[in-house]
Short mmCIF file of C-alpha atoms in Angstrom, two decimals:
data_model
loop_
_atom_site.label_atom_id
_atom_site.label_comp_id
_atom_site.label_asym_id
_atom_site.label_seq_id
_atom_site.Cartn_x
_atom_site.Cartn_y
_atom_site.Cartn_z
CA MET A 1 -28.05 9.27 23.32
CA ASN A 2 -24.83 11.02 24.28
CA ASN A 3 -22.00 11.30 21.77
CA PRO A 4 -19.49 8.55 22.67
CA PHE A 5 -16.59 10.66 21.36
CA ASP A 6 -17.30 13.76 23.46
CA TYR A 7 -19.49 13.60 26.55
CA ARG A 8 -20.02 14.02 30.26
CA PRO A 9 -21.28 10.69 31.66
CA ASP A 10 -24.95 10.50 32.51
CA GLU A 11 -25.36 10.18 36.27
CA ALA A 12 -27.02 6.79 35.74
CA CYS A 13 -23.79 5.61 34.07
CA ASN A 14 -21.70 6.91 36.96
CA VAL A 15 -23.90 5.09 39.47
CA ALA A 16 -23.79 1.88 37.45
CA PHE A 17 -20.02 2.06 37.15
CA SER A 18 -19.63 2.68 40.89
CA GLU A 19 -21.72 -0.42 41.60
CA LEU A 20 -19.62 -2.43 39.16
CA VAL A 21 -16.40 -1.30 40.86
CA ALA A 22 -17.82 -2.24 44.26
CA ARG A 23 -18.67 -5.70 42.96
CA LEU A 24 -15.26 -6.19 41.39
CA GLU A 25 -13.45 -5.10 44.54
CA ASN A 26 -15.27 -7.75 46.55
CA GLU A 27 -13.86 -10.44 44.29
CA ASN A 28 -10.43 -11.88 45.05
CA ASP A 29 -9.88 -14.04 41.99
CA GLY A 30 -7.54 -13.67 39.04
CA LEU A 31 -10.11 -11.58 37.19
CA ARG A 32 -9.69 -8.68 39.56
CA ALA A 33 -5.88 -8.91 39.36
CA GLU A 34 -6.00 -8.73 35.58
CA LEU A 35 -8.39 -5.80 35.68
CA GLU A 36 -6.10 -3.94 38.05
CA ALA A 37 -3.32 -4.28 35.48
CA GLY A 38 -5.41 -1.88 33.35
CA LYS A 39 -8.64 -2.31 31.41
CA MET A 40 -11.34 -0.18 29.84
CA LEU A 41 -14.82 -0.93 31.20
CA GLY A 42 -18.07 0.29 29.68
CA VAL A 43 -21.62 0.95 30.87
CA LEU A 44 -24.75 1.28 28.72
CA ILE A 45 -28.16 2.39 29.98
CA ALA A 46 -30.87 1.08 27.66
CA GLU A 47 -34.66 0.92 27.59
CA ASP A 48 -36.98 -1.92 26.57
CA GLY A 49 -40.32 -1.67 24.83
CA ASN A 50 -42.14 -1.26 28.15
CA GLY A 51 -40.01 1.70 29.21
CA ALA A 52 -38.03 -0.33 31.77
CA ARG A 53 -34.33 0.58 32.02
CA HIS A 54 -31.50 -1.93 31.89
CA ARG A 55 -27.78 -1.73 32.64
CA LEU A 56 -25.27 -3.49 30.41
CA TYR A 57 -21.55 -3.85 31.20
CA ALA A 58 -18.59 -4.64 28.95
CA PHE A 59 -14.81 -4.88 29.04
CA SER A 60 -12.54 -4.17 26.09
CA GLY A 61 -10.97 -7.10 24.25
CA GLN A 62 -10.51 -10.36 26.13
CA LEU A 63 -10.11 -11.02 29.83
CA GLY A 64 -8.18 -13.91 31.34
CA SER A 65 -8.84 -17.56 30.60
CA GLY A 66 -12.51 -16.77 30.07
CA GLY A 67 -11.69 -14.81 26.92
CA PHE A 68 -14.85 -13.03 25.89
CA HIS A 69 -17.25 -14.51 28.44
CA HIS A 70 -17.48 -13.44 32.09
CA GLU A 71 -20.50 -13.32 34.34
CA GLY A 72 -21.99 -9.84 34.63
CA PHE A 73 -20.60 -8.66 31.28
CA VAL A 74 -22.19 -8.78 27.82
CA GLU A 75 -21.13 -11.32 25.22
CA PRO A 76 -18.72 -10.32 22.43
CA ALA A 77 -20.05 -8.60 19.33
CA PHE A 78 -18.74 -11.63 17.39
CA ASP A 79 -17.53 -14.76 19.18
CA TYR A 80 -14.76 -16.26 17.09
CA LEU A 81 -13.05 -18.05 20.00
CA ASP A 82 -15.19 -21.23 20.00
CA PRO A 83 -12.55 -24.02 20.22
CA ASN A 84 -14.42 -26.06 17.59
CA GLY A 85 -15.33 -23.09 15.40
CA TYR A 86 -13.87 -22.04 12.06
CA PHE A 87 -11.48 -19.42 13.42
CA LYS A 88 -9.88 -21.46 16.20
CA THR A 89 -9.67 -24.59 14.01
CA HIS A 90 -7.84 -22.72 11.26
CA GLU A 91 -5.78 -20.79 13.78
CA ALA A 92 -4.64 -24.15 15.19
CA ARG A 93 -3.53 -25.20 11.71
CA ILE A 94 -1.52 -21.99 11.35
CA SER A 95 -0.02 -22.55 14.81
CA ALA A 96 0.99 -26.09 13.81
CA LEU A 97 2.57 -24.68 10.65
CA ASN A 98 4.43 -22.13 12.78
CA ALA A 99 5.76 -24.92 14.98
CA GLU A 100 6.86 -26.90 11.92
CA ILE A 101 8.63 -23.81 10.50
CA ASP A 102 10.39 -23.27 13.83
CA ARG A 103 11.50 -26.92 13.96
CA LEU A 104 12.85 -26.75 10.42
CA GLU A 105 14.63 -23.43 10.97
CA CYS A 106 16.21 -24.52 14.24
CA GLY A 107 16.73 -28.19 13.25
CA ASP A 108 17.31 -29.64 9.78
CA TYR A 109 17.73 -26.33 7.96
CA ALA A 110 20.18 -25.01 10.54
CA ALA A 111 22.20 -28.27 10.39
CA ILE A 112 22.28 -28.19 6.57
CA CYS A 113 23.42 -24.54 6.65
CA ARG A 114 26.19 -25.44 9.10
CA GLU A 115 27.32 -28.33 6.87
CA PHE A 116 27.38 -26.05 3.83
CA GLU A 117 29.35 -23.35 5.69
CA SER A 118 31.84 -25.93 7.01
CA ALA A 119 32.37 -27.48 3.56
CA GLU A 120 32.65 -24.05 1.96
CA ALA A 121 35.23 -22.96 4.54
CA ARG A 122 37.27 -26.20 4.06
CA LEU A 123 37.24 -25.96 0.27
CA ASN A 124 37.97 -22.23 0.26
CA GLY A 125 40.92 -22.95 2.53
CA GLU A 126 42.23 -25.56 0.07
CA LEU A 127 41.87 -23.08 -2.78
CA ALA A 128 43.60 -20.33 -0.77
CA ASP A 129 46.57 -22.68 -0.02
CA ALA A 130 46.95 -23.50 -3.73
CA LYS A 131 46.80 -19.81 -4.68
CA GLU A 132 49.46 -19.02 -2.09
CA ARG A 133 51.75 -21.79 -3.47
CA PHE A 134 51.29 -20.60 -7.04
CA THR A 135 51.88 -16.97 -6.00
CA LEU A 136 55.20 -17.89 -4.34
CA SER A 137 56.16 -19.91 -7.44
CA LYS A 138 55.41 -16.92 -9.68
CA GLN A 139 57.49 -14.62 -7.46
CA ALA A 140 60.43 -17.05 -7.72
CA ARG A 141 60.13 -17.11 -11.52
CA ASP A 142 59.93 -13.32 -11.66
CA ASP A 143 63.10 -13.08 -9.53
CA ARG A 144 64.87 -15.59 -11.83
CA ARG A 145 63.80 -13.70 -14.97
CA ARG A 146 65.48 -10.58 -13.65
CA SER A 147 68.76 -12.48 -13.31
CA GLU A 148 71.32 -11.88 -16.12
CA SER A 149 72.29 -15.59 -16.10
CA CYS A 150 68.76 -16.79 -16.97
CA SER A 151 68.95 -18.79 -20.21
CA ALA A 152 66.42 -19.06 -23.00
CA ASP A 153 65.70 -22.68 -22.06
CA GLU A 154 64.93 -21.61 -18.47
CA LEU A 155 62.59 -18.89 -19.68
CA ALA A 156 60.75 -21.39 -21.84
CA ALA A 157 60.50 -23.82 -18.92
CA MET A 158 59.11 -21.04 -16.69
CA VAL A 159 56.45 -20.23 -19.27
CA ARG A 160 55.41 -23.91 -19.34
CA GLN A 161 55.36 -24.00 -15.52
CA SER A 162 53.19 -20.87 -15.38
CA GLN A 163 50.76 -22.36 -17.90
CA PHE A 164 50.61 -25.62 -15.94
CA GLU A 165 49.91 -23.85 -12.63
CA LYS A 166 47.13 -21.74 -14.17
CA ALA A 167 45.55 -24.88 -15.63
CA GLU A 168 46.01 -26.67 -12.33
CA LEU A 169 44.24 -23.77 -10.54
CA ARG A 170 41.32 -23.97 -12.98
CA ARG A 171 41.05 -27.73 -12.48
CA LEU A 172 41.16 -27.25 -8.70
CA LYS A 173 38.38 -24.64 -8.76
CA LYS A 174 36.22 -26.93 -10.90
CA ARG A 175 36.80 -29.87 -8.55
CA LEU A 176 36.05 -27.78 -5.45
CA GLU A 177 32.85 -26.43 -7.01
CA ALA A 178 31.77 -29.98 -7.76
CA GLU A 179 32.49 -31.03 -4.18
CA LEU A 180 30.52 -28.07 -2.80
CA GLU A 181 27.54 -28.51 -5.15
CA PRO A 182 25.76 -31.28 -3.13
CA PHE A 183 25.96 -29.16 0.02
CA ALA A 184 24.60 -26.11 -1.84
CA ALA A 185 21.83 -28.20 -3.42
CA ARG A 186 20.73 -29.53 -0.02
CA GLN A 187 20.72 -25.99 1.39
CA ALA A 188 18.75 -24.61 -1.58
CA ALA A 189 16.18 -27.43 -1.29
CA ALA A 190 15.75 -26.86 2.45
CA GLN A 191 15.46 -23.10 1.90
CA ALA A 192 12.87 -23.58 -0.85
CA ARG A 193 10.88 -25.87 1.45
CA LEU A 194 11.08 -23.29 4.24
CA GLU A 195 9.98 -20.44 1.92
CA ALA A 196 7.08 -22.54 0.65
CA MET A 197 5.92 -23.17 4.21
CA LYS A 198 6.20 -19.46 5.06
CA ASN A 199 4.22 -18.53 1.94
CA GLN A 200 1.58 -21.06 2.93
CA ARG A 201 1.45 -19.55 6.41
CA ARG A 202 1.06 -16.06 4.98
CA ARG A 203 -1.73 -17.17 2.62
CA GLU A 204 -3.61 -19.01 5.37
CA SER A 205 -3.18 -16.10 7.82
CA GLU A 206 -4.44 -13.58 5.28
CA ALA A 207 -7.37 -15.84 4.38
CA LEU A 208 -8.28 -16.31 8.05
CA GLN A 209 -8.06 -12.59 8.68
CA GLN A 210 -10.29 -11.91 5.68
CA TRP A 211 -12.77 -14.53 6.94
CA LEU A 212 -12.85 -12.80 10.32
CA PHE A 213 -13.36 -9.33 8.85
CA SER A 214 -16.09 -10.59 6.49
CA ASN A 215 -17.97 -12.57 9.15
CA PHE A 216 -17.59 -10.04 11.99
CA ARG A 217 -20.89 -8.25 11.42
CA LEU A 218 -22.22 -5.33 13.42
CA LEU A 219 -25.78 -4.07 13.78
CA ASN A 220 -27.15 -0.55 13.92
CA ALA A 221 -30.35 0.79 15.47
CA ARG A 222 -32.25 0.24 12.22
CA GLY A 223 -31.53 -3.50 12.39
CA GLU A 224 -29.11 -3.33 9.45
CA SER A 225 -25.87 -5.32 9.43
CA LYS A 226 -22.43 -4.64 7.99
CA SER A 227 -19.13 -6.52 8.17
CA LEU A 228 -15.89 -4.97 9.38
CA SER A 229 -14.57 -5.26 5.82
CA GLU A 230 -17.50 -3.20 4.53
CA ILE A 231 -17.28 -0.65 7.37
CA PHE A 232 -13.56 0.03 6.88
CA GLY A 233 -13.57 -0.36 3.09
CA ASP A 234 -14.36 3.34 2.55
CA THR A 235 -11.90 4.63 5.15
CA PRO A 236 -8.22 5.58 4.63
CA LEU A 237 -7.26 2.47 6.61
CA LYS A 238 -9.12 0.15 4.16
CA ILE A 239 -8.26 -2.86 6.38
CA PRO A 240 -9.71 -3.02 9.92
CA PRO A 241 -7.06 -2.62 12.63
CA SER A 242 -6.48 -5.40 15.12
CA GLY A 243 -9.18 -5.49 17.80
CA ALA A 244 -11.75 -3.51 15.81
CA GLY A 245 -15.24 -4.21 17.14
CA GLU A 246 -13.89 -5.53 20.45
CA CYS A 247 -13.89 -2.27 22.43
CA CYS A 248 -16.56 -1.61 25.06
CA ALA A 249 -18.89 0.60 23.02
CA PRO A 250 -19.36 -1.79 20.05
CA LYS A 251 -19.93 -4.69 22.43
CA LEU A 252 -22.54 -2.76 24.39
CA LEU A 253 -24.43 -1.49 21.36
CA GLN A 254 -24.45 -4.92 19.72
CA ALA A 255 -25.76 -6.50 22.94
CA ALA A 256 -28.51 -3.87 23.23
CA TYR A 257 -29.66 -4.35 19.65
CA ARG A 258 -29.72 -8.13 20.05
CA ARG A 259 -31.92 -7.75 23.12
CA GLY A 260 -34.27 -5.31 21.44
CA LEU A 261 -33.18 -2.47 23.74
CA LYS A 262 -32.89 1.21 22.85
CA PRO A 263 -29.55 2.73 24.00
CA LEU A 264 -29.99 5.88 26.11
CA ALA A 265 -26.55 6.64 27.59
CA ILE A 266 -23.08 5.16 27.29
CA ALA A 267 -19.79 5.77 29.10
CA GLU A 268 -16.36 4.14 29.22
CA TYR A 269 -14.08 4.23 32.26
CA TRP A 270 -10.50 3.19 32.89
CA TYR A 271 -9.99 0.63 35.65
CA GLY A 272 -6.57 -0.08 37.18
CA ARG A 273 -3.10 1.06 36.27
CA PRO A 274 -2.17 2.79 33.00
CA LYS A 275 -0.24 0.65 30.53
CA GLY A 276 1.45 0.84 27.18
CA GLY A 277 2.59 4.44 27.71
CA GLU A 278 -0.99 5.72 27.76
CA VAL A 279 -2.03 8.34 30.30
CA ARG A 280 -5.15 6.85 31.91
CA MET A 281 -6.42 7.37 35.45
CA HIS A 282 -8.35 4.82 37.47
CA GLY A 283 -12.07 5.58 37.60
CA ARG A 284 -11.98 8.37 34.98
CA HIS A 285 -14.24 8.31 31.94
CA TYR A 286 -12.71 8.53 28.48
CA PRO A 287 -14.14 8.97 24.99
CA ALA A 288 -14.19 6.13 22.49
CA CYS A 289 -11.02 5.76 20.43
CA ARG A 290 -11.07 7.33 16.98
CA GLY A 291 -8.95 4.84 15.03
CA LYS A 292 -10.80 1.59 15.73
CA CYS A 293 -14.14 2.86 17.01
CA GLY A 294 -14.65 5.90 14.78
CA PRO A 295 -15.79 3.96 11.68
CA VAL A 296 -17.43 1.18 13.75
CA LEU A 297 -19.56 3.49 15.88
CA GLY A 298 -20.29 5.69 12.88
CA TRP A 299 -22.16 2.66 11.50
CA MET A 300 -23.61 1.28 14.73
CA LEU A 301 -25.13 4.59 15.84
CA GLY A 302 -27.16 4.80 12.63
CA GLY A 303 -30.85 5.09 13.47
CA LEU A 304 -30.24 6.65 16.90
CA GLU A 305 -30.61 10.29 17.83
CA VAL A 306 -27.15 11.18 19.07
CA GLU A 307 -26.17 14.44 20.74
CA PRO A 308 -23.66 16.56 18.84
CA PRO A 309 -20.19 17.00 20.36
CA LEU A 310 -20.16 19.26 23.38
CA GLY A 311 -18.50 22.03 21.40
CA GLY A 312 -16.22 21.23 18.47
CA GLU A 313 -14.54 17.92 17.72
CA PHE A 314 -12.20 18.03 20.69
CA ALA A 315 -12.56 21.50 22.18
CA PRO A 316 -15.18 24.16 22.82
CA GLU A 317 -15.47 27.13 20.52
CA ALA A 318 -13.58 30.19 21.63
CA ALA A 319 -15.69 32.37 23.92
CA ARG A 320 -14.04 35.58 22.68
CA GLU A 321 -11.90 36.98 19.89
CA PRO A 322 -8.09 37.09 19.94
CA GLU A 323 -6.36 40.28 21.02
CA ILE A 324 -3.32 41.78 19.31
CA ILE A 325 -1.10 43.01 22.13
CA TYR A 326 1.88 44.12 19.98
CA GLU A 327 2.72 44.59 16.31
CA ASN A 328 5.54 46.03 14.21
CA GLU A 329 6.54 45.73 10.57
CA TRP A 330 7.93 42.17 11.03
CA PHE A 331 5.57 40.33 13.38
CA CYS A 332 2.63 40.65 15.73
CA VAL A 333 1.86 39.03 19.10
CA VAL A 334 -1.65 37.72 19.76
CA ASN A 335 -3.40 36.60 22.94
CA LYS A 336 -5.33 33.52 21.71
CA PRO A 337 -8.47 32.48 23.59
CA GLY A 338 -8.93 28.85 24.59
CA GLY A 339 -11.02 26.89 22.10
CA MET A 340 -9.61 28.62 19.02
CA LEU A 341 -7.32 26.95 16.49
CA SER A 342 -3.90 28.46 15.81
CA VAL A 343 -3.95 27.58 12.09
CA PRO A 344 -6.75 26.37 9.80
CA GLY A 345 -7.94 22.82 10.52
CA LYS A 346 -10.27 20.31 8.89
CA GLY A 347 -13.47 21.87 10.25
CA ALA A 348 -15.03 25.27 9.74
CA SER A 349 -13.78 26.75 13.02
CA LEU A 350 -12.03 30.10 12.65
CA SER A 351 -8.28 30.05 13.38
CA VAL A 352 -6.02 32.85 14.63
CA GLU A 353 -4.20 32.86 11.29
CA GLN A 354 -7.49 33.32 9.40
CA TRP A 355 -8.62 35.99 11.85
CA LEU A 356 -5.39 37.93 11.32
CA THR A 357 -5.63 37.56 7.53
CA GLU A 358 -9.14 39.01 7.62
CA ARG A 359 -7.99 41.86 9.85
CA TYR A 360 -4.90 42.80 7.78
CA GLY A 361 -6.52 42.11 4.42
CA PRO A 362 -5.85 39.41 1.82
CA GLY A 363 -2.82 41.23 0.42
CA ARG A 364 -0.85 40.98 3.68
CA TYR A 365 1.44 38.03 4.41
CA VAL A 366 0.45 36.25 7.66
CA ARG A 367 1.98 33.00 8.97
CA MET A 368 1.96 31.65 12.52
CA ALA A 369 5.55 31.16 13.70
CA HIS A 370 4.42 28.45 16.16
CA ARG A 371 1.20 26.93 17.50
CA LEU A 372 -0.79 26.35 20.66
CA ASP A 373 -3.22 23.47 21.24
CA GLN A 374 -6.80 24.47 20.46
CA ASP A 375 -7.79 24.29 24.14
CA THR A 376 -4.73 26.27 25.31
CA SER A 377 -4.94 30.05 25.63
CA GLY A 378 -2.13 32.59 25.52
CA LEU A 379 0.58 34.25 23.50
CA LEU A 380 1.18 33.46 19.84
CA ILE A 381 3.54 35.11 17.37
CA ALA A 382 2.63 35.65 13.70
CA ALA A 383 5.17 36.65 11.05
CA LEU A 384 4.18 39.44 8.64
CA ASP A 385 6.68 38.73 5.85
CA PRO A 386 8.47 35.57 4.55
CA THR A 387 11.91 36.58 5.85
CA SER A 388 10.62 37.23 9.35
CA TYR A 389 8.75 33.91 9.23
CA LYS A 390 11.98 32.01 8.51
CA LEU A 391 13.84 33.93 11.23
CA LEU A 392 11.18 33.24 13.85
CA GLN A 393 10.95 29.57 12.87
CA SER A 394 14.71 29.30 13.25
CA LEU A 395 14.53 30.87 16.74
CA PHE A 396 11.96 28.28 17.83
CA ALA A 397 13.83 25.38 16.19
CA THR A 398 17.09 26.29 17.93
CA ARG A 399 15.37 26.87 21.31
CA ARG A 400 16.21 30.58 21.44
CA VAL A 401 12.65 31.48 22.46
CA SER A 402 11.86 31.36 26.19
CA LYS A 403 8.26 30.32 26.94
CA THR A 404 6.42 30.38 30.27
CA TYR A 405 3.07 28.68 30.82
CA VAL A 406 0.81 28.75 33.85
CA ALA A 407 -1.57 25.87 34.67
CA ASP A 408 -3.90 24.63 37.40
CA LEU A 409 -3.57 20.94 38.20
CA GLU A 410 -6.12 18.58 39.73
CA GLY A 411 -5.01 17.73 43.25
CA ARG A 412 -2.84 19.26 45.94
CA TYR A 413 0.92 19.31 45.57
CA ASP A 414 2.57 17.20 48.28
CA PRO A 415 6.09 18.46 49.10
CA ALA A 416 6.82 15.16 50.85
CA THR A 417 6.56 13.18 47.60
CA MET A 418 7.70 15.67 44.95
CA PRO A 419 10.26 18.49 44.87
CA PRO A 420 8.75 21.98 44.47
CA ARG A 421 10.68 22.48 41.23
CA GLY A 422 12.41 20.20 38.78
CA ARG A 423 12.65 18.87 35.25
CA ILE A 424 10.46 16.29 33.44
CA SER A 425 11.91 14.41 30.47
CA LEU A 426 9.66 11.87 28.72
CA ALA A 427 9.75 10.60 25.14
CA LEU A 428 6.34 11.09 23.47
CA SER A 429 4.71 9.77 20.31
CA ALA A 430 1.26 9.87 18.69
CA ASP A 431 -1.32 7.23 19.56
CA TRP A 432 -2.23 6.55 15.93
CA LEU A 433 -5.41 4.62 16.69
CA ASP A 434 -6.71 7.21 19.14
CA ARG A 435 -5.67 10.57 17.79
CA PRO A 436 -5.17 13.31 18.82
CA ARG A 437 -3.98 11.57 22.00
CA GLN A 438 -0.26 11.20 22.55
CA ARG A 439 1.49 8.58 24.68
CA VAL A 440 4.71 8.06 26.60
CA ASP A 441 6.97 6.03 24.30
CA PRO A 442 10.52 5.43 25.61
CA ASP A 443 11.50 3.35 22.56
CA GLY A 444 10.08 5.24 19.57
CA GLY A 445 9.10 8.64 20.94
CA LYS A 446 10.74 12.06 20.61
CA GLU A 447 12.34 13.72 23.60
CA ALA A 448 10.11 16.20 25.44
CA VAL A 449 11.62 18.28 28.26
CA THR A 450 9.86 20.66 30.65
CA ASP A 451 11.01 22.57 33.73
CA TYR A 452 8.28 23.08 36.36
CA GLU A 453 7.77 25.00 39.60
CA PHE A 454 4.78 24.68 41.96
CA THR A 455 3.61 28.04 43.29
CA SER A 456 0.37 27.60 45.29
CA THR A 457 -2.75 25.56 46.05
CA ASP A 458 -6.32 26.81 46.38
CA LEU A 459 -9.43 25.92 48.34
CA ARG A 460 -10.78 23.80 45.48
CA GLY A 461 -7.84 21.42 45.79
CA HIS A 462 -6.07 22.70 42.67
CA THR A 463 -2.33 23.35 42.43
CA ARG A 464 -0.89 26.25 40.43
CA VAL A 465 2.29 25.41 38.49
CA ILE A 466 4.64 27.30 36.19
CA PHE A 467 5.96 25.40 33.15
CA HIS A 468 9.02 26.26 31.05
CA PRO A 469 8.99 23.87 28.04
CA LEU A 470 12.42 23.35 26.50
CA THR A 471 10.95 21.40 23.57
CA GLY A 472 7.67 21.79 21.71
CA ARG A 473 6.05 18.36 21.31
CA THR A 474 2.31 17.94 20.77
CA HIS A 475 0.44 17.94 24.13
CA GLN A 476 3.80 18.01 25.91
CA LEU A 477 2.66 19.96 28.99
CA ARG A 478 -0.62 18.05 29.24
CA LEU A 479 1.17 14.69 29.27
CA HIS A 480 3.95 15.88 31.57
CA ALA A 481 1.28 17.01 34.03
CA ALA A 482 -0.98 13.96 33.83
CA SER A 483 1.46 11.06 33.44
CA PRO A 484 2.45 9.14 36.59
CA LEU A 485 5.99 9.43 35.22
CA GLY A 486 5.61 13.22 35.32
CA LEU A 487 3.62 15.16 37.92
CA GLY A 488 0.72 12.69 38.07
CA MET A 489 -1.86 15.51 38.23
CA PRO A 490 -3.85 16.33 35.06
CA ILE A 491 -4.46 19.93 34.09
CA VAL A 492 -7.90 21.13 35.17
CA GLY A 493 -10.38 20.82 32.29
CA ASP A 494 -8.22 18.42 30.25
CA ARG A 495 -10.68 16.05 28.57
CA LEU A 496 -7.99 13.94 26.89
CA TYR A 497 -5.72 13.15 29.83
CA GLY A 498 -7.81 14.17 32.83
CA SER A 499 -11.53 14.72 33.19
CA ALA A 500 -13.48 17.71 32.02
CA ALA A 501 -16.21 16.75 34.50
CA ASN A 502 -13.81 17.76 37.27
CA GLY A 503 -13.14 21.10 35.64
CA PRO A 504 -15.22 24.28 35.49
CA ALA A 505 -18.65 24.39 33.91
CA ASP A 506 -17.33 26.03 30.73
CA ARG A 507 -14.89 23.10 30.21
CA GLN A 508 -12.00 25.55 29.89
CA LEU A 509 -8.54 24.00 29.91
CA HIS A 510 -6.51 25.72 32.63
CA LEU A 511 -3.33 26.03 30.57
CA HIS A 512 -2.13 29.45 29.41
CA ALA A 513 0.95 30.61 27.51
CA GLN A 514 1.68 33.53 29.83
CA LYS A 515 5.07 34.85 28.75
CA ILE A 516 7.34 34.71 25.71
CA GLU A 517 10.71 36.39 25.08
CA PHE A 518 13.38 36.37 22.40
CA THR A 519 15.93 38.51 20.59
CA PHE A 520 14.84 39.30 17.04
CA PRO A 521 17.77 39.16 14.55
CA THR A 522 16.51 41.89 12.21
CA ASP A 523 16.75 44.74 14.72
CA GLY A 524 18.75 42.99 17.46
CA GLN A 525 16.18 44.02 20.09
CA HIS A 526 15.18 41.76 22.98
CA TYR A 527 11.41 41.39 23.21
CA CYS A 528 9.42 40.20 26.21
CA PHE A 529 5.63 39.87 26.23
CA GLU A 530 3.41 38.82 29.12
CA CYS A 531 -0.33 38.29 29.45
CA PRO A 532 -2.14 37.04 32.61
CA ALA A 533 -4.14 33.81 32.61
CA PRO A 534 -7.92 34.14 32.12
CA PHE A 535 -8.66 31.58 34.86
#
């Protein structure tokens, strides 16, 4: 079977998905409207014991009032939404507890808090008035003491008056504290009751979640079964993320195993509009997510022969070696091929930094001053001593390095709908459950700014564009190209945000760092390097 994390869809999957889309578009109910708001749909081609092929369909998560169950789609991997089942019964209890907490917070507890605050304000006001009277009385005595005509008897009387007022203030404070105590006691009792209810809610929620994770069991091709708790127990996450096991691929595999079918090919496609800041295009296939589905599918694929990735975890191996196009005593400039890492990664793939270290020898200092995505080709600068490394890093951090990229985009540029040149500014953040993907995130993302200029279109329907990034966020140019909030045209060969199937046979990403220029502080010289795109 194909690798669900890196694949070109089998043609049988494409045909099955096209037929599904045709069926959905003939329906005019609420299901279609919800799908058009954005949903991942999956197709599995499987074989029975007689060699007959079967098509299975799934949607991610839940869908409309039908929840997990809709005609034409497989059942959930674990159905915990039965109204009379354990999960929904206990969830109803937690919901009732939530409602009771809300009523207490907004009703009795709020009224008791208001009563306490009102009494506290009234009593504090009484105490403040007394303090003001006693302060004025003390000032009058102090003025009289400074008078030359003040007698000894008067001084003694003033001492007695001062002692009386201090005692009177202590008695007043004690009385006011006693008056406030019933209000404070009622507030403390209500708060303790509220905290107890919240602790009960937390305990019941955690217990229900643990029940779900322990009872949500998934099969593999060997007929073995594991719970979500067991599957994620050995991962850095430890606890399954929300929605684990409810994506298309786990549903499809579970349904196939239950039916005694052998999975042959699987593919997931986006249907409808993108949502949640993700860059998804209607009708395009996408790999399974790494955060939720990585551990799950790692278990469920056990016992199947699965194709290796199509060339590296997320990118093909470099087809050629880097080329040093300039070097001096402080730095060197390298033309990196697409498919090669800039710096060492988790795998065994050779990086530009390692390649340079091998070339210069282990005694030579080599550090990359910046990075390019593995799939991106083009110009990279490496520092050859610690001081130069800090200087170059400072130039990049303060945006004193001018960078020019060239890219081919899927689709023809339409001057009627988009200016030929302009600026894209979108806040971006990591999609932590589907790394290395990034997403548009206006609330929590970091600013990413790119100037662009369209230059030409070709006979294949591709548009050539020049990018000048003013910031250096991860996948910035790829998202600015593909997002509907940017240019709305993915870069050719982009398997994360576009479709590698629409790119060239070698799956090369058509994004190249073509030009870089800066003034180097050590010698004050202005450097400009340029290297043509390989596509």
